[in-house]
Coordinates of C-alpha atoms and ligand atoms in Angstrom, one line a residue:
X584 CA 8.0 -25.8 7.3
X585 CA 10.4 -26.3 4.7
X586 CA 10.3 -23.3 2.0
X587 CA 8.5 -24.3 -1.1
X588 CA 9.6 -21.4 -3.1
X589 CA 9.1 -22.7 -7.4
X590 CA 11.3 -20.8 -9.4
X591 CA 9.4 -19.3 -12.2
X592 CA 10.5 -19.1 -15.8
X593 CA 13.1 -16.4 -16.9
X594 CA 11.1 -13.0 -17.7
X595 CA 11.7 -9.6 -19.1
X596 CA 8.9 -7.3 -16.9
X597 CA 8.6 -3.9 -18.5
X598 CA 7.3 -1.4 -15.6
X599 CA 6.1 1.5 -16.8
X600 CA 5.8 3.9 -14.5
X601 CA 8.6 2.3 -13.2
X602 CA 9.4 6.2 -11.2
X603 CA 6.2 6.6 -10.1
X604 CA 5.1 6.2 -6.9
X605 CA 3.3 2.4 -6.4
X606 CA 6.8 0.7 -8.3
X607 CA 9.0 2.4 -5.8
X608 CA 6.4 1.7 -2.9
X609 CA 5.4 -1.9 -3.8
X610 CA 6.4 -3.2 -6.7
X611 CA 10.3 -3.5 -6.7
X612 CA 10.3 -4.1 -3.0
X613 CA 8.2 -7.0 -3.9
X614 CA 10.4 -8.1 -6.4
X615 CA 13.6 -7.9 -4.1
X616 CA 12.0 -9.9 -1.8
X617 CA 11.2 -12.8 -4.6
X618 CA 14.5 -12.3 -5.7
X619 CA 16.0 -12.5 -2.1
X620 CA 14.0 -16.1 -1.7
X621 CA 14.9 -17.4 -5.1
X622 CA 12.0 -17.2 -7.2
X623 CA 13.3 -15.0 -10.0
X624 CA 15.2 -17.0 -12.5
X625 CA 19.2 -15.6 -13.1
X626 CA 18.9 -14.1 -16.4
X627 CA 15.5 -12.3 -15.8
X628 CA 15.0 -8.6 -16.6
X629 CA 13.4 -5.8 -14.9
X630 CA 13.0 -3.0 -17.1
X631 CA 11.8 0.3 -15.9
X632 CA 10.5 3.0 -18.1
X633 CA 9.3 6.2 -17.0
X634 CA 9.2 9.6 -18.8
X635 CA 12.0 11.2 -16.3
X636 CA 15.6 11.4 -18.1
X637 CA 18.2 9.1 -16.2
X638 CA 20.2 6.5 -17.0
X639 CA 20.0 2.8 -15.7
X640 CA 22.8 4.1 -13.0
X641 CA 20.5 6.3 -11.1
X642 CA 17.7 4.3 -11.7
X643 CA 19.6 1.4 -9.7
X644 CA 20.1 4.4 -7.5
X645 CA 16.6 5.2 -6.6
X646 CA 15.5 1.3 -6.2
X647 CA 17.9 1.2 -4.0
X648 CA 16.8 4.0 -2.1
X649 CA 13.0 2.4 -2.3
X650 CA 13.8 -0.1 -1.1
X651 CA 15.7 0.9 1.9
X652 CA 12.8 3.2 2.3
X653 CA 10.1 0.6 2.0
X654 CA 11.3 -2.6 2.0
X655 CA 11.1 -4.9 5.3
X656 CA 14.2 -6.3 7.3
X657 CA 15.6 -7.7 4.1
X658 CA 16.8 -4.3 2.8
X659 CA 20.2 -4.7 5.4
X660 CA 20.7 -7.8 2.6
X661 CA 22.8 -5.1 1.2
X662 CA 24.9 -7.6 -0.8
X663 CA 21.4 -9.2 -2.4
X664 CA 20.1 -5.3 -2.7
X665 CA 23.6 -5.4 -4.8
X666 CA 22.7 -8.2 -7.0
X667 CA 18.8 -7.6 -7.1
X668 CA 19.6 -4.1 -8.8
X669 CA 22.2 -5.3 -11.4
X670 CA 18.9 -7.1 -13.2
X671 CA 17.2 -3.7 -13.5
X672 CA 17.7 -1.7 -16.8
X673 CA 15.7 1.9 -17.2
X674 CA 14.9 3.7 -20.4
X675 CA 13.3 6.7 -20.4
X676 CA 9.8 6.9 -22.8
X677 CA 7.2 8.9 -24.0
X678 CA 4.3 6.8 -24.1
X679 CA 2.2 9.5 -26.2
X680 CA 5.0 10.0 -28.5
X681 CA 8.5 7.7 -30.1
X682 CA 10.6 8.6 -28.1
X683 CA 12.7 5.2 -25.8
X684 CA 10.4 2.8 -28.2
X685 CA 13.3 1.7 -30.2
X686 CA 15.4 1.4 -27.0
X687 CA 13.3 -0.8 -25.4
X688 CA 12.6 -2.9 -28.7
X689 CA 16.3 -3.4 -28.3
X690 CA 16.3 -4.7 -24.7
X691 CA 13.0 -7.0 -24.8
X692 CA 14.0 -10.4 -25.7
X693 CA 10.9 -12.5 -27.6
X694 CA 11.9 -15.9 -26.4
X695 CA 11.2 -15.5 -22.4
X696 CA 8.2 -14.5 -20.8
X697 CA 7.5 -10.7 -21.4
X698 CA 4.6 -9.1 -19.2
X699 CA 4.6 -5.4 -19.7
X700 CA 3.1 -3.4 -16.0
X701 CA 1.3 -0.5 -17.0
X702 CA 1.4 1.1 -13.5
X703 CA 0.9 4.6 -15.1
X704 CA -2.5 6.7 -15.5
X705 CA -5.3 4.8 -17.4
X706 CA -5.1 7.3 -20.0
X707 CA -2.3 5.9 -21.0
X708 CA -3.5 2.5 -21.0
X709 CA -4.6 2.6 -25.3
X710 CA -0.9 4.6 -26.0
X711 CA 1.5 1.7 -24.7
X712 CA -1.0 -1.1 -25.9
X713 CA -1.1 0.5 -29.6
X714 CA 3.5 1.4 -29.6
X715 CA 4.3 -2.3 -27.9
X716 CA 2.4 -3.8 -31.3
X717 CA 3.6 -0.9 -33.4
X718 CA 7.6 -1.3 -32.4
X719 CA 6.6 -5.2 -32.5
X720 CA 8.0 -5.4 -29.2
X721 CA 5.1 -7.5 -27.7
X722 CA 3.4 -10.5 -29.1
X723 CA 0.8 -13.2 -28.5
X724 CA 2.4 -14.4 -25.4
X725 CA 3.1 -11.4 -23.8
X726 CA 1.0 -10.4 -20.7
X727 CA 0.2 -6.8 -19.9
X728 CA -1.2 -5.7 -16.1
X729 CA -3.1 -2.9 -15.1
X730 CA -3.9 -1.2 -12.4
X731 CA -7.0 -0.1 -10.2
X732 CA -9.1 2.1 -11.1
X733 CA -10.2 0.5 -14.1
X734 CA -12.6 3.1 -15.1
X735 CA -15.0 5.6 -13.3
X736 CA -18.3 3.4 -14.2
X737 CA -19.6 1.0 -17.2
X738 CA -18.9 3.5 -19.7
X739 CA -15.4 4.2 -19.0
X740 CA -14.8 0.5 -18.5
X741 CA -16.0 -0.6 -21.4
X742 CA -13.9 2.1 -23.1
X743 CA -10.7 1.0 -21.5
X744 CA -12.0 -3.0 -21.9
X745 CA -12.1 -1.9 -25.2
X746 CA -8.8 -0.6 -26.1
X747 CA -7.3 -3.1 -24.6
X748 CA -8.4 -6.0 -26.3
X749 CA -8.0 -4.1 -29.5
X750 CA -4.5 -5.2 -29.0
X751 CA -3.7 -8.0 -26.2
X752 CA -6.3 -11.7 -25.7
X753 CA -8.6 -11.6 -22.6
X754 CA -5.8 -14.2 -21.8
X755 CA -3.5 -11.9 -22.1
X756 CA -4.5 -9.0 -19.5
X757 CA -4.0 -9.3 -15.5
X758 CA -6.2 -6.8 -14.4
X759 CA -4.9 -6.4 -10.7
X760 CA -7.2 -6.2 -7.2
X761 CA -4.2 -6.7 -4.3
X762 CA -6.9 -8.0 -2.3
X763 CA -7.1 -10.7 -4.0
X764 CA -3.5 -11.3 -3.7
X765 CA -3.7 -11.4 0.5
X766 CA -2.9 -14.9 1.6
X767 CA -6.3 -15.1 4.0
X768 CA -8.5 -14.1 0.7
X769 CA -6.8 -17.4 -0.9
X770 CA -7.3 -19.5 2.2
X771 CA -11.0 -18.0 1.7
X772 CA -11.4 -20.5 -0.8
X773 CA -8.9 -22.9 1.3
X774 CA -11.5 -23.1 4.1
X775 CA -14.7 -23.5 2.0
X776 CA -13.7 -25.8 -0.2
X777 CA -10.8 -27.8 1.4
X778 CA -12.9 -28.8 4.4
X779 CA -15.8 -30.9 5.3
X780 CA -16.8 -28.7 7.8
X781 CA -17.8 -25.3 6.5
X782 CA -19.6 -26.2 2.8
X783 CA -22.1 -27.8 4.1
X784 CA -23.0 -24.7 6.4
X785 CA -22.5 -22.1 4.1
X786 CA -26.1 -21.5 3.0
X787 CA -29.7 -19.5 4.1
X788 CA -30.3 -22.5 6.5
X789 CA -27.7 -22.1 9.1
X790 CA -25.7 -18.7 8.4
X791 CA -27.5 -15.6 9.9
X792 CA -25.6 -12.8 7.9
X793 CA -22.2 -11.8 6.8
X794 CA -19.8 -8.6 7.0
X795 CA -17.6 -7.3 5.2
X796 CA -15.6 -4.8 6.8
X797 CA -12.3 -2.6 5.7
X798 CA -12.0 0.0 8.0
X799 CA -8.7 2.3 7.8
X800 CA -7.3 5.2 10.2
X801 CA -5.8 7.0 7.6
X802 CA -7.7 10.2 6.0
X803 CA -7.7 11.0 2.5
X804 CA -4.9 13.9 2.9
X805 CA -2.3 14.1 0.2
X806 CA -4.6 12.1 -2.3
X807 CA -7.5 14.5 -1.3
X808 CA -8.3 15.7 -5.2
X809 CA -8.2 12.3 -6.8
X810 CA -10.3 11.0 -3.9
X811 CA -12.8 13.3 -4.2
X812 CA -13.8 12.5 -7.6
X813 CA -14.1 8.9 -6.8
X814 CA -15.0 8.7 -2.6
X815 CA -15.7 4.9 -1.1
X816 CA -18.0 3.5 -3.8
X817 CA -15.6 3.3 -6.3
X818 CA -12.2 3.6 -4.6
X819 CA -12.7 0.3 -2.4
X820 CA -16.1 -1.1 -2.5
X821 CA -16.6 -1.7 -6.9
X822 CA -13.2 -3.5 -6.8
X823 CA -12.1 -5.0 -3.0
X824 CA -15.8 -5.1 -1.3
X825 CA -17.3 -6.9 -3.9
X826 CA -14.5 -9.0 -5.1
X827 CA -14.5 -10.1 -1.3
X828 CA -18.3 -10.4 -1.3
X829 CA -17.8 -13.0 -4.6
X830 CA -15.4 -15.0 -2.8
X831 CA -17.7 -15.7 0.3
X832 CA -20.7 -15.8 -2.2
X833 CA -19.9 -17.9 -4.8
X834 CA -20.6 -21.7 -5.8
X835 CA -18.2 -24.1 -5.5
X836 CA -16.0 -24.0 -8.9
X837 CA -15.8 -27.6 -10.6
X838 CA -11.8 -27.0 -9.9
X839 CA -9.4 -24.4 -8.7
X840 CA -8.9 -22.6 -12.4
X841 CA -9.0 -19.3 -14.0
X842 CA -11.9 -19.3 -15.5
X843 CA -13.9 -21.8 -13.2
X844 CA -13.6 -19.0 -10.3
X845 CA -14.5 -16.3 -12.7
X846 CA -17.5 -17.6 -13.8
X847 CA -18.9 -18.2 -10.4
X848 CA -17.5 -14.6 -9.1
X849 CA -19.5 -13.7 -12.1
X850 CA -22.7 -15.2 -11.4
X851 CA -22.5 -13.6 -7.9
X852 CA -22.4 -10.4 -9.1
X853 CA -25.1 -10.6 -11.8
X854 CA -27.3 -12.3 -8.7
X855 CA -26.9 -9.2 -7.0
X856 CA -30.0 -7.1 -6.2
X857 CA -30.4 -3.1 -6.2
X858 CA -30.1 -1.4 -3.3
X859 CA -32.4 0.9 -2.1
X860 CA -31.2 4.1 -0.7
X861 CA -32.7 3.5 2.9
X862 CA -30.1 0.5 2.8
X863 CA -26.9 2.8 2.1
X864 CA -25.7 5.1 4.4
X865 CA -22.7 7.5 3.3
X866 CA -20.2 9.4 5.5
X867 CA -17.3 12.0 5.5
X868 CA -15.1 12.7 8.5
X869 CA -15.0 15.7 10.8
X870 CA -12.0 16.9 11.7
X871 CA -10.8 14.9 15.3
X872 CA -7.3 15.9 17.1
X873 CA -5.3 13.8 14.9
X874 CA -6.4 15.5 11.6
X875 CA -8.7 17.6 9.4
X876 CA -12.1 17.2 8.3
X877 CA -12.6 15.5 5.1
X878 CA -13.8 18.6 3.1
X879 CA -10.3 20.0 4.5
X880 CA -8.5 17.3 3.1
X881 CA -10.1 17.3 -0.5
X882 CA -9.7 21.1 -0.4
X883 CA -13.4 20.8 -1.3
X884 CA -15.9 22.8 1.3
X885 CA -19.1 22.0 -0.6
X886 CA -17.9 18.1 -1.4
X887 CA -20.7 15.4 -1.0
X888 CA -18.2 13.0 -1.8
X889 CA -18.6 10.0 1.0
X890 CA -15.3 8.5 3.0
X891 CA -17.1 5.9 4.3
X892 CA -20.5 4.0 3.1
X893 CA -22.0 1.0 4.5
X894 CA -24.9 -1.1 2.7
X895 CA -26.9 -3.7 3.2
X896 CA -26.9 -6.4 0.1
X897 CA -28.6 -9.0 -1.2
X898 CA -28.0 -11.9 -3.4
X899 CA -30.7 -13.5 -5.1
X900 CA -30.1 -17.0 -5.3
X901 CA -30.9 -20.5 -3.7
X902 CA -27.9 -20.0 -1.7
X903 CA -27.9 -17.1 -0.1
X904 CA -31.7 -15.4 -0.2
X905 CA -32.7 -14.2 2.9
X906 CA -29.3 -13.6 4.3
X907 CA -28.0 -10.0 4.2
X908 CA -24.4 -9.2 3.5
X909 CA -23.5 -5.5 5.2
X910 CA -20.6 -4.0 3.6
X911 CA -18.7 -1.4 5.4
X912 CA -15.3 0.9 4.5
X913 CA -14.1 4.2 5.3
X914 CA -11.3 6.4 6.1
X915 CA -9.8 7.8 9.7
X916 CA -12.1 5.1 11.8
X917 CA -11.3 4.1 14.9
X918 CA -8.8 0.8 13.5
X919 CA -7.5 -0.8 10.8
X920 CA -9.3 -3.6 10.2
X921 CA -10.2 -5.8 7.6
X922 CA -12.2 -8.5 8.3
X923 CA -15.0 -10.8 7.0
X924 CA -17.0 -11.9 9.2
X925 CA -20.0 -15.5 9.2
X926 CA -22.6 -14.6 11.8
X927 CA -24.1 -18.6 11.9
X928 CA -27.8 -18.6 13.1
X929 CA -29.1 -19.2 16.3
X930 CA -29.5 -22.5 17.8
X931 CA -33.7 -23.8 17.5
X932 CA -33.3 -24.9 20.5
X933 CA -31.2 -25.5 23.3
X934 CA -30.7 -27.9 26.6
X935 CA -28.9 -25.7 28.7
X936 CA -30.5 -22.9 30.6
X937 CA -30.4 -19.6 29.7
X938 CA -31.2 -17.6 26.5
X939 CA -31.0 -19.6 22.8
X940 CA -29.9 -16.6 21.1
X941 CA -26.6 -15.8 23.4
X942 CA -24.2 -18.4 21.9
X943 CA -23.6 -18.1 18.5
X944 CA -21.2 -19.7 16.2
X945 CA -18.9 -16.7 14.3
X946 CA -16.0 -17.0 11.8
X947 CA -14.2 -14.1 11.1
X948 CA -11.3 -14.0 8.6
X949 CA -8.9 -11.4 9.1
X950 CA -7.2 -9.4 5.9
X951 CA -5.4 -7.1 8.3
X952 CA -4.0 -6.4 10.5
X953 CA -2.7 -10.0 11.9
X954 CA -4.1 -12.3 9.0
X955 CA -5.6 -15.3 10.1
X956 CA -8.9 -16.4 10.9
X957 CA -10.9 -17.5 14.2
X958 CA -14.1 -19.4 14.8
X959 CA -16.2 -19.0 17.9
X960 CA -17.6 -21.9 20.0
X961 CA -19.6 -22.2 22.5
X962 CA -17.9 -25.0 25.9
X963 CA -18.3 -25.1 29.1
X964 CA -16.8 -22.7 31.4
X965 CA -14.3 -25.2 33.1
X966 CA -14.5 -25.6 36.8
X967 CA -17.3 -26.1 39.2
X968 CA -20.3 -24.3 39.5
X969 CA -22.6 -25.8 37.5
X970 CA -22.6 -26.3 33.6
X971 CA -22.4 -22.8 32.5
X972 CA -21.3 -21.7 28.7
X973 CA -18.4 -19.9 27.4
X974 CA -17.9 -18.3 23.7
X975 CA -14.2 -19.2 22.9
X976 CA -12.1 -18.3 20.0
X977 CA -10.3 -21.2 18.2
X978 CA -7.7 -19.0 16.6
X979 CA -5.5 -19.4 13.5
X980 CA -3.1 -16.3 13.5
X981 CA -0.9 -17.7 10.4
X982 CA 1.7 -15.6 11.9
X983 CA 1.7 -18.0 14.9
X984 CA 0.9 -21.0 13.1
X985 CA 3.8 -20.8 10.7
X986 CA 6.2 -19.9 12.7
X987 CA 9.1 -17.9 11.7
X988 CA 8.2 -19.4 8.2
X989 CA 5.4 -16.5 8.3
X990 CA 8.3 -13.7 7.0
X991 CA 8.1 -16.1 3.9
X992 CA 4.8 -15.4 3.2
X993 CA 4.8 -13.5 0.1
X994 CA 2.7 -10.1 0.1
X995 CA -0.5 -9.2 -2.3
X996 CA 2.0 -7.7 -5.1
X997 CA 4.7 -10.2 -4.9
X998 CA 2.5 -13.1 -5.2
X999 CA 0.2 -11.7 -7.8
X1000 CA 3.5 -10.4 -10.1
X1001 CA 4.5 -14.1 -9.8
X1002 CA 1.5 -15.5 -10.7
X1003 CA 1.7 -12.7 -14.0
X1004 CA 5.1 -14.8 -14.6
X1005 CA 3.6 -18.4 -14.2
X1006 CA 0.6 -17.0 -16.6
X1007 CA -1.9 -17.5 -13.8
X1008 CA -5.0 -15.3 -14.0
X1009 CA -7.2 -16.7 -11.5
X1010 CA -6.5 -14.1 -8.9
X1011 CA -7.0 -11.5 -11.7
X1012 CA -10.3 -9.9 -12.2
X1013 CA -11.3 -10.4 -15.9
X1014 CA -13.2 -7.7 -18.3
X1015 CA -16.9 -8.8 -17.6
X1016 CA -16.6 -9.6 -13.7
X1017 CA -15.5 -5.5 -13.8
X1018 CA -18.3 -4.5 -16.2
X1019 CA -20.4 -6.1 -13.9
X1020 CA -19.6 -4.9 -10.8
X1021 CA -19.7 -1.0 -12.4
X1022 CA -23.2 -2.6 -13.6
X1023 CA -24.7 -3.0 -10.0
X1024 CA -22.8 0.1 -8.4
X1025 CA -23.6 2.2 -11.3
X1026 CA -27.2 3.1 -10.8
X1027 CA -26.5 3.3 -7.2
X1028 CA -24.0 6.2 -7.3
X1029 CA -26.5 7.9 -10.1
X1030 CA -29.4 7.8 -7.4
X1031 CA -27.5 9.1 -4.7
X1032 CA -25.9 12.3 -7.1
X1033 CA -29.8 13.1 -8.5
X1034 CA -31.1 13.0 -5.1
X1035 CA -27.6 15.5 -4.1
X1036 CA -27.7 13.0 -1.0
X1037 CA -25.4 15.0 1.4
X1038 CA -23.1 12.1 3.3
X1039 CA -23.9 12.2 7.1
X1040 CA -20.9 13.1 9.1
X1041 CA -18.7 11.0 11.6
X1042 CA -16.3 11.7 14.2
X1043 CA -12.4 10.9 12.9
X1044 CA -12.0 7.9 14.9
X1045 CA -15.5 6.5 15.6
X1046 CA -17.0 3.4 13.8
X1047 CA -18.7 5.8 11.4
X1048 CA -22.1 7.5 11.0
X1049 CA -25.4 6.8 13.7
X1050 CA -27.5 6.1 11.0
X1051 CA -24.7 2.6 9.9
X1052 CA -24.9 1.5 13.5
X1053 CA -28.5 2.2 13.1
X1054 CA -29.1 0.4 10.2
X1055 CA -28.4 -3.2 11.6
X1056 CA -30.0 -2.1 14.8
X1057 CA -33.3 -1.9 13.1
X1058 CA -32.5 -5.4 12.3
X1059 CA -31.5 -6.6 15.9
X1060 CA -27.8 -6.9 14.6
X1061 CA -24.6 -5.3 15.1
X1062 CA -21.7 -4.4 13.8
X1063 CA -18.9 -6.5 14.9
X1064 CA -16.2 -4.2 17.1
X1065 CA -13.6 -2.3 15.3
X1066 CA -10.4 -3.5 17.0
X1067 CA -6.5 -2.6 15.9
Ligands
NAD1752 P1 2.8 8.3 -10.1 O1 2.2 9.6 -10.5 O2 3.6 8.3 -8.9 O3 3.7 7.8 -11.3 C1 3.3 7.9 -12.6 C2 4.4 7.2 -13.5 O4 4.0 7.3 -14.8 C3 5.8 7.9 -13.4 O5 6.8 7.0 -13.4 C4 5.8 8.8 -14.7 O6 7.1 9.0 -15.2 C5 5.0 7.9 -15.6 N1 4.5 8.6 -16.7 C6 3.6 9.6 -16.7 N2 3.3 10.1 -17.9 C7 4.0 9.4 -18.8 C8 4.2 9.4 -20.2 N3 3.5 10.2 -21.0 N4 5.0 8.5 -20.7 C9 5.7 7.6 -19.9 N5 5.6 7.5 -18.6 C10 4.8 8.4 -18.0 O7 1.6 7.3 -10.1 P2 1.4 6.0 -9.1 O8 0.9 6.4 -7.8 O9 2.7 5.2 -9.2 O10 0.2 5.2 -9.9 C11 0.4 4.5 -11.1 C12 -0.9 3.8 -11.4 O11 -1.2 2.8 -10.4 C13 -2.1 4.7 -11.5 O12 -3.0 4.2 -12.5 C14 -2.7 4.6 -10.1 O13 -4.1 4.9 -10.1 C15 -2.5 3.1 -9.8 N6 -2.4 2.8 -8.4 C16 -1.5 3.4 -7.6 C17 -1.5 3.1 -6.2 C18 -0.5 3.7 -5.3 O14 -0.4 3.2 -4.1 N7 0.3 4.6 -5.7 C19 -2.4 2.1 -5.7 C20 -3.3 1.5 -6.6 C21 -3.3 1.9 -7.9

């Protein structure tokens, strides 16, 4: 495959919080590696304003540094490392007082793209909005981005909505999900609507149910107090679940635009029904060899905050009613797996012997690890003996499809800072698909805290609480297997 790499136009990108922890992890290594392939434009900026003191020596210091630390193969490009740091400038600010405002007035030029990353606390959000206008460094062009969590429920979202648009267009905010940014969410919509085959399936007549699934091995240790005031619900399943969910769910958009897939995300969510508390199920992990129990790690011993939750949904609509959608995340289970999963129904009938029910055809569509996707199918088991059936995997692992072309495959962040650049927001989540998602999850999280629902408990490692694999029991269905 030849690289199709576009250059985008030449930028200025303001990180604040450019110290902190996600632009060392993620952020500039993405950007090394779009600057390594070519995407980012000689002349283009990265600014990074923190409130540490340094100059933009050290700061070139400690990108370097984070990116040796967490970049891939490419951070041995020490001569590109060289070249990639040069474009970075730091000034230090207060973003809740004047001081670096008129400094970075003086580096931010007005006539190439400016998008402004506030990868800082929320709290902050309304302070840089308000001094960018007030030191006229940003203008009707300029794009800001912000960061999960946007808010703790409607109220706070609202709020934040609020401030935001007091100063920038809805056009102009890039409200990030990474998720959205994986290459197998995109190919989501690749599948669906780029091939005669699935569309016509994709409906209460022939699929069964659908999964949604992102497991993780890691426990909440070291981010124990923020988790604890925010637990599954509203860490993963407001924003990745059910931005997932709308991608599976949704009607075909009249074409591939910002807006066109927002509305129909949208329409999803608002089509979703309450659900009732028999239909939830919330855990929090005992300590196992490898680690402490949750209440250990949140240095809470009374928390009833859950690590996992799974749920059964529903989606009232011509499309979809009838078919339930289980959700399921949590922390320290037994892989790391993300995975959506089409359960297609049951044959009516069939001409071979044996049972109707045994042979089912099942996508799945793997976020992680190993993107890629697989459909199941039912052949004949070659060889004599008689026409007996097999369940075979057609796999796509785009890893083995593309070749070494695969390491070219930007990641979540790159592609979605790129598309920031080209001023694409359609993988962005826009201010009402987030009020509505805090809409439905909302009154679920009130019922649980007045009924002081205490989470049921897990083994670190397992697949989660009885009572989930219980759940789809009671409605002769499984979950599919956790594997690594
Ligand atoms: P962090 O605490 O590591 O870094 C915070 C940054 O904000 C630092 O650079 C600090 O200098 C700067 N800052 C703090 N107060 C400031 C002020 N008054 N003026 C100017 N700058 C100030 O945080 P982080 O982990 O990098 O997270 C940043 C944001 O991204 C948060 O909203 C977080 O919820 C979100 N987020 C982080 C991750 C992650 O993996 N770290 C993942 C998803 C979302």
């Amino acid at each position: 495959m030849v690289s199709r790499v576009i250059p985008v136009e030449t930028f200025d990108l303001v990180i604040f919080g450019g110290t902190g922890d996600l632009a060392r992890r993620k952020i500039l290594p993405g950007l090394f590696r779009r600057f390594r392939s070519g995407q980012m434009p000689v002349g283009s900026r990265i600014i990074g304003a923190a409130r540490s003191e340094m100059d933009t020596a050290a700061y070139r210091s400690m990108i370097a540094e984070a990116v040796a630390e967490f970049g891939g193969d490419e951070k041995n490009d020490t001569k590109s490392l060289d070249a990639f740091v040069a474009a970075l400038d730091y000034v230090a600010i207060d973003a809740k007082g004047d001081g670096g405002w008129v400094e970075l007035a003086g580096l931010v030029r007005s006539d190439v793209v400016q998008a402004f990353y506030f990868s800082v606390a929320p709290s902050l959000f309304g302070d840089l909005a308000e001094r960018l206008h007030t030191h006229k460094i940003a203008n009707a062009q300029s794009r800001i981005v912000v960061e999960k969590p946007f808010g703790r429920d409607l109220e706070t979202a609202r709020a934040l909505n609020k401030t935001l648009a007091a100063h920038f267009d809805e056009s102009q905010i890039y409200r990030i999900d990474h998720y959205l940014g994986k290459e197998t969410v995109q190919n989501l919509m690749a599948v669906r609507f780029g091939n005669m085959l699935f569309e016509p399936l994709w409906n209460n007549h022939y699929v069964d149910h659908i999964q949604i699934t992102v497991a993780e091995t890691v426990g909440v240790g070291g981010r124990g107090g923020y988790y604890d005031k925010s637990g599954a619900m509203r860490d993963m399943v407001q924003n990745h679940l059910m931005q997932l969910l709308c991608l599976i769910a949704m009607e075909p958009p009249n074409q591939y635009g910002p807006d066109e897939v927002r509305d129909e995300k949208l329409k999803v969510i608002r089509a979703l029904q309450p659900v009732a508390p028999h239909h939830i199920v919330r855990g929090q992990y005992d300590a196992g060899p490898d680690g402490p129990s949750y209440r250990e790690d949140a240095e809470n011993p009374r928390s009833f905050t859950e690590s996992f939750i799974a749920m059964k949904c529903e989606i009232a609509n011509w499309r979809w009613a009838g078919v339930p959608f289980y959700l399921r995340t949590g922390k320290r289970m037994k892989a790391r797996s993300s995975e959506i999963t089409v359960y297609f129904k049951d044959l009516g009938h069939t001409i071979f012997e044996g049972d109707v029910a045994r042979h089912r055809n099942i996508l799945s569509i793997r976020l992680q690890p190993n993107e890629g996707m697989d459909l199941q199918v039912t052949i004949k088991e070659p060889g004599p003996g008689g026409m007996r059936l097999i369940d075979v995997p057609l796999d796509m692992t785009f890893a083995d499809a593309l070749g070494p072309d695969a390491e070219e495959v930007p990641d979540a962040y790159e592609r979605l800072i790129m598309d920031v650049i080209r001023g694409n927001q359609t993988l962005f989540m826009r201010g009402d698909e987030v009020e509505a998602a805090w809409g439905w999850t909302d009154p679920l999280i009130n019922g649980w805290e007045a009924r002081n629902d205490v989470p049921k408990h897990y083994e670190a490692g397992s697949a989660g609480p009885e009572d989930a694999l219980a759940m789809l029991h009671r409605d002769g269905r499984k979950w599919r297997e956790l594997k690594a």
